[in-house]
PDB file of C-alpha atoms in Angstrom:
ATOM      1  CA  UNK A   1      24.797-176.874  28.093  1.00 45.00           C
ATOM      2  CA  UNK A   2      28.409-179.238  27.004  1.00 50.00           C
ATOM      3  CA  UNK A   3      30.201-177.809  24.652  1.00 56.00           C
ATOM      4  CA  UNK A   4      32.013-180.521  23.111  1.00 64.00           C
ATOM      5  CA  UNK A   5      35.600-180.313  22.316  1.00 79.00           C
ATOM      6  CA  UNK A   6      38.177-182.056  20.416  1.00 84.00           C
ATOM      7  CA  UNK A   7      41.866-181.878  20.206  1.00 91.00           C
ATOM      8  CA  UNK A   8      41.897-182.680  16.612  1.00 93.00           C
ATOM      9  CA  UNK A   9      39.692-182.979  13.366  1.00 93.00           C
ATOM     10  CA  UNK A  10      38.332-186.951  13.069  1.00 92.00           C
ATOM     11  CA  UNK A  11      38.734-187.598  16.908  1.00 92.00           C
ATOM     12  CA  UNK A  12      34.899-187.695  17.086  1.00 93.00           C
ATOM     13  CA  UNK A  13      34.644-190.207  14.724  1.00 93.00           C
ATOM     14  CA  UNK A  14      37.321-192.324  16.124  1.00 92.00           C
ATOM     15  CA  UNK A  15      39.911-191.686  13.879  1.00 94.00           C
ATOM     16  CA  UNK A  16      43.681-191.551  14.910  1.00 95.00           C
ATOM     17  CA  UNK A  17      45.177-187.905  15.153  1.00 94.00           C
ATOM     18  CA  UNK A  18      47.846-188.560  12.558  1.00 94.00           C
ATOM     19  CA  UNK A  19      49.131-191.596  10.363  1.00 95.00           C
ATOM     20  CA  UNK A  20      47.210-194.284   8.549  1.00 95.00           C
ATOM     21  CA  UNK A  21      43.113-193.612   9.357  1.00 94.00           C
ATOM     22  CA  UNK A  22      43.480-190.142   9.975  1.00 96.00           C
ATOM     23  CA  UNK A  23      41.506-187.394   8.385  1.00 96.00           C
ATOM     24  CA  UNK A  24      43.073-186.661   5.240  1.00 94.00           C
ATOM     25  CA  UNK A  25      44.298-182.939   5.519  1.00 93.00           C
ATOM     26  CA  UNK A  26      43.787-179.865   3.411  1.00 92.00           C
ATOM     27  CA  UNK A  27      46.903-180.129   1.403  1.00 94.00           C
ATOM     28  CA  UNK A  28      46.176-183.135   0.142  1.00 96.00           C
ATOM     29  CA  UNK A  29      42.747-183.372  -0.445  1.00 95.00           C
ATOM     30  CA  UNK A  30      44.181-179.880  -2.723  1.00 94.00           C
ATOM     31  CA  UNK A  31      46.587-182.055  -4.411  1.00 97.00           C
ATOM     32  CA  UNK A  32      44.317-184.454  -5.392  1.00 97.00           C
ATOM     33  CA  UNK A  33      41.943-182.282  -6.661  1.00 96.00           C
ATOM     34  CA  UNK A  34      44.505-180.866  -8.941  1.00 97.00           C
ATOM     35  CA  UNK A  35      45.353-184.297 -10.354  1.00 98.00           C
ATOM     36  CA  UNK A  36      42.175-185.212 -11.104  1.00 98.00           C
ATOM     37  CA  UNK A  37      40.828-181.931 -12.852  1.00 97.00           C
ATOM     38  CA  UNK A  38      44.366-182.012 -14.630  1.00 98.00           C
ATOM     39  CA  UNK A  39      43.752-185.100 -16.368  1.00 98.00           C
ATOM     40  CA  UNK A  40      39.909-184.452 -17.141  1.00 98.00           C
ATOM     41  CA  UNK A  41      41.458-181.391 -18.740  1.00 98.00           C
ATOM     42  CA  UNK A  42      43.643-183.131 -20.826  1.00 98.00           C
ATOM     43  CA  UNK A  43      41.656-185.840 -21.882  1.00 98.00           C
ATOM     44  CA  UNK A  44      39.035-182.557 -22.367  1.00 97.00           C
ATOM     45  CA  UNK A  45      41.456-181.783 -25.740  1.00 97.00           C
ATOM     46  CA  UNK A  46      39.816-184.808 -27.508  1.00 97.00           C
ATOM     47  CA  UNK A  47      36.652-182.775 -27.387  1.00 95.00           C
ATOM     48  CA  UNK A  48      37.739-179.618 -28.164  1.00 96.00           C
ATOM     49  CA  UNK A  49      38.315-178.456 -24.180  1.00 95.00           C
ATOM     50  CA  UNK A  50      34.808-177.963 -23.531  1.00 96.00           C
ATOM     51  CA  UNK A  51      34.372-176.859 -20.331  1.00 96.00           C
ATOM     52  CA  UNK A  52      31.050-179.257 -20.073  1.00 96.00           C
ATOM     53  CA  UNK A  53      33.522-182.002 -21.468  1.00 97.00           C
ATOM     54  CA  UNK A  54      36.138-181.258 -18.937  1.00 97.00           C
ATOM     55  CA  UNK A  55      33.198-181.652 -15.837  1.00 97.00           C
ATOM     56  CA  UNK A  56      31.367-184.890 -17.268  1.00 97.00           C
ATOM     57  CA  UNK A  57      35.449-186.376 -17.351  1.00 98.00           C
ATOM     58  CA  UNK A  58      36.071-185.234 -13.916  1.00 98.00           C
ATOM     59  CA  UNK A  59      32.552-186.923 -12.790  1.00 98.00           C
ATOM     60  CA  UNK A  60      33.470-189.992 -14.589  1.00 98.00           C
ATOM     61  CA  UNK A  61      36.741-190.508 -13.373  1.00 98.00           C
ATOM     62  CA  UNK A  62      35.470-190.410  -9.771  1.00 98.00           C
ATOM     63  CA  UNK A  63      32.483-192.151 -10.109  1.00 97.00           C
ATOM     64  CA  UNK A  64      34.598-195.117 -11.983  1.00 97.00           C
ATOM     65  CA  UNK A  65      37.610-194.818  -9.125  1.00 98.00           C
ATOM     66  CA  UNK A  66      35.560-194.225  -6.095  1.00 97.00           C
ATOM     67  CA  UNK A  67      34.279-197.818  -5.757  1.00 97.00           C
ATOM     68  CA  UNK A  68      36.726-199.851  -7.471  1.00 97.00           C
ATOM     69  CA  UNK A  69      40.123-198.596  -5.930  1.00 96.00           C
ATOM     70  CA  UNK A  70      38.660-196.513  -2.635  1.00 96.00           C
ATOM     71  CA  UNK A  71      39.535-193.154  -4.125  1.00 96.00           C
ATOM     72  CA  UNK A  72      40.195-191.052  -7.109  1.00 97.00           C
ATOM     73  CA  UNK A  73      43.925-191.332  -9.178  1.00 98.00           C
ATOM     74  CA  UNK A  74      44.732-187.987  -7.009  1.00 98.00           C
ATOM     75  CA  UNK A  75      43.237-189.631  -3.781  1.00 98.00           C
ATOM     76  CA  UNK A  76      45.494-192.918  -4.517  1.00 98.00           C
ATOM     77  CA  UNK A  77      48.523-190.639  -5.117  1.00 98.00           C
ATOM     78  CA  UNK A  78      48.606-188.451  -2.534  1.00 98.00           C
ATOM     79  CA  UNK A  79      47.800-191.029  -0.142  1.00 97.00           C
ATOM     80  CA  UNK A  80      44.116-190.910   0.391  1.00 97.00           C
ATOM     81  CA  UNK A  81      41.248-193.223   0.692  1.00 96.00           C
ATOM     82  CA  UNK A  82      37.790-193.070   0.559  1.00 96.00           C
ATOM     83  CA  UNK A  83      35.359-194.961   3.021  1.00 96.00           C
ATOM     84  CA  UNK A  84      32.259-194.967   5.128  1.00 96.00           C
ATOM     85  CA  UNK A  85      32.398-193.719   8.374  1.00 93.00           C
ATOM     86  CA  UNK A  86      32.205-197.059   9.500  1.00 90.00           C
ATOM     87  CA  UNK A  87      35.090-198.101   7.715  1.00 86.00           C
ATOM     88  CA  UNK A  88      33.673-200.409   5.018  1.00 90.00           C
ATOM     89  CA  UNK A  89      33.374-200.164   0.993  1.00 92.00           C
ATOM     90  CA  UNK A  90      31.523-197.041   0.149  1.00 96.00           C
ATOM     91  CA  UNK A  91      29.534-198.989  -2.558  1.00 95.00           C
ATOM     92  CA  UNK A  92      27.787-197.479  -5.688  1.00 95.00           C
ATOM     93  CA  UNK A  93      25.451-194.528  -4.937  1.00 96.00           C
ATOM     94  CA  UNK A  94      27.306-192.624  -2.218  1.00 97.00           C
ATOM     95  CA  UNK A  95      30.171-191.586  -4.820  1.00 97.00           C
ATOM     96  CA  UNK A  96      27.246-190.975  -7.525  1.00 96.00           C
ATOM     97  CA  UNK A  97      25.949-188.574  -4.507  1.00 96.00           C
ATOM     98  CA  UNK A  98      29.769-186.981  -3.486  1.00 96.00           C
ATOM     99  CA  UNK A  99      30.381-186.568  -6.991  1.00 96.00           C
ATOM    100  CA  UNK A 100      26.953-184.385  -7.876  1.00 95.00           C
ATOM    101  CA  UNK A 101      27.602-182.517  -4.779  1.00 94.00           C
ATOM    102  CA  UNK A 102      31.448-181.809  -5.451  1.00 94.00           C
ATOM    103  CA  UNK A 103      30.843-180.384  -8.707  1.00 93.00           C
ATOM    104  CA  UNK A 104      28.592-178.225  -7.474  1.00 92.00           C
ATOM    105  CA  UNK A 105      31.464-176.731  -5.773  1.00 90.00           C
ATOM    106  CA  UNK A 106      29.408-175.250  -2.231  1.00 88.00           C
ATOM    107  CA  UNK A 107      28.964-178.520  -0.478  1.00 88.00           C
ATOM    108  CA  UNK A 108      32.602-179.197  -1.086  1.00 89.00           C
ATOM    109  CA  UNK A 109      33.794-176.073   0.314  1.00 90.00           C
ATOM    110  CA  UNK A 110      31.943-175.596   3.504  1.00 93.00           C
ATOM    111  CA  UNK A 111      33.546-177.954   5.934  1.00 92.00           C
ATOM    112  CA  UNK A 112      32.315-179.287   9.663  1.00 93.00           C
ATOM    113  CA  UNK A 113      35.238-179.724  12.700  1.00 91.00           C
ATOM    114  CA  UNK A 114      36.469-183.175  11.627  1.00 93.00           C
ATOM    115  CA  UNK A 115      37.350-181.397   8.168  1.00 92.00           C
ATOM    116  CA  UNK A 116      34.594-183.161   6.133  1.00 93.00           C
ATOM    117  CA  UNK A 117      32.858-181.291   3.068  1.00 93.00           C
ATOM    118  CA  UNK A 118      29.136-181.236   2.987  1.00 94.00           C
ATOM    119  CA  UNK A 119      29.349-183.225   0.165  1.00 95.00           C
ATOM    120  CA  UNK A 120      31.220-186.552   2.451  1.00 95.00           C
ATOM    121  CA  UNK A 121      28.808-185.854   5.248  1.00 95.00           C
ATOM    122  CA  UNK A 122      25.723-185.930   2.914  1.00 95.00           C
ATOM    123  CA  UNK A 123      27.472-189.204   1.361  1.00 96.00           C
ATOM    124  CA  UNK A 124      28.677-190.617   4.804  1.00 96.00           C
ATOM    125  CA  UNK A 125      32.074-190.762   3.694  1.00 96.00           C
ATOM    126  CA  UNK A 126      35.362-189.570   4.941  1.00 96.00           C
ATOM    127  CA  UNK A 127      38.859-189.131   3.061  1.00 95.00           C
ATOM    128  CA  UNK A 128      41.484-190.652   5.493  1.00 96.00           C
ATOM    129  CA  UNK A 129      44.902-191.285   5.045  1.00 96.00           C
ATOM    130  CA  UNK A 130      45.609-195.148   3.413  1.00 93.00           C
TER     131      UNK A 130
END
């Protein structure tokens, strides 16, 4: 039996080990997240901060940022993108697929070695740094 090993997370997809194309790290993909449920939260007080309100804005901001601009506002800001594994746009149903899985909350938090979420490996995407 090989065990395979690797020095760092994304080296066995090819990705650098730091720097622009690496695997984008905990801290950020944390940061991000904040940004993005911050403003569905505040948008939320149009409709009353309903909790349902405050999940259907967080969906549509990714599904609406996700294609167009490669990543989420928080994703853009903290310096993350969002592709295939094979580098290329991530088109129109793989964030519709991330995004269901995300906020369902599990997928998102059970990671693999390369420090993708269930919910990137069941969309083929990664989150690297832009």
């Amino acid at each position: 039996m090989t065990q395979s090993t690797q020095d760092y997370p994304g080296e066995r997809l090819g990705r650098p080990r730091e720097g622009a194309g690496s695997i984008g790290r905990l801290g950020r993909r944390v940061g991000a997240l904040f940004v993005d449920y911050g403003a569905a939260y505040l948008i939320s007080g149009f409709f009353g901060w309903d909790p349902l309100a405050i999940l259907a804005i967080f969906a549509a901001i990714q599904l609406v940022f996700l294609p167009t601009l490669q990543g989420s506002p928080g994703h853009r800001l903290f310096g993350l993108r969002l592709v295939r594994l094979d580098g290329a746009w991530v088109g129109l149903w793989r964030p519709i697929v991330r995004t269901a899985l995300l906020i369902v909350v599990i997928p998102a938090v059970i990671w693999d070695a390369d420090q993708r979420g269930l919910h990137d490996k069941a969309a083929g995407t990664v989150l690297i740094r832009s």
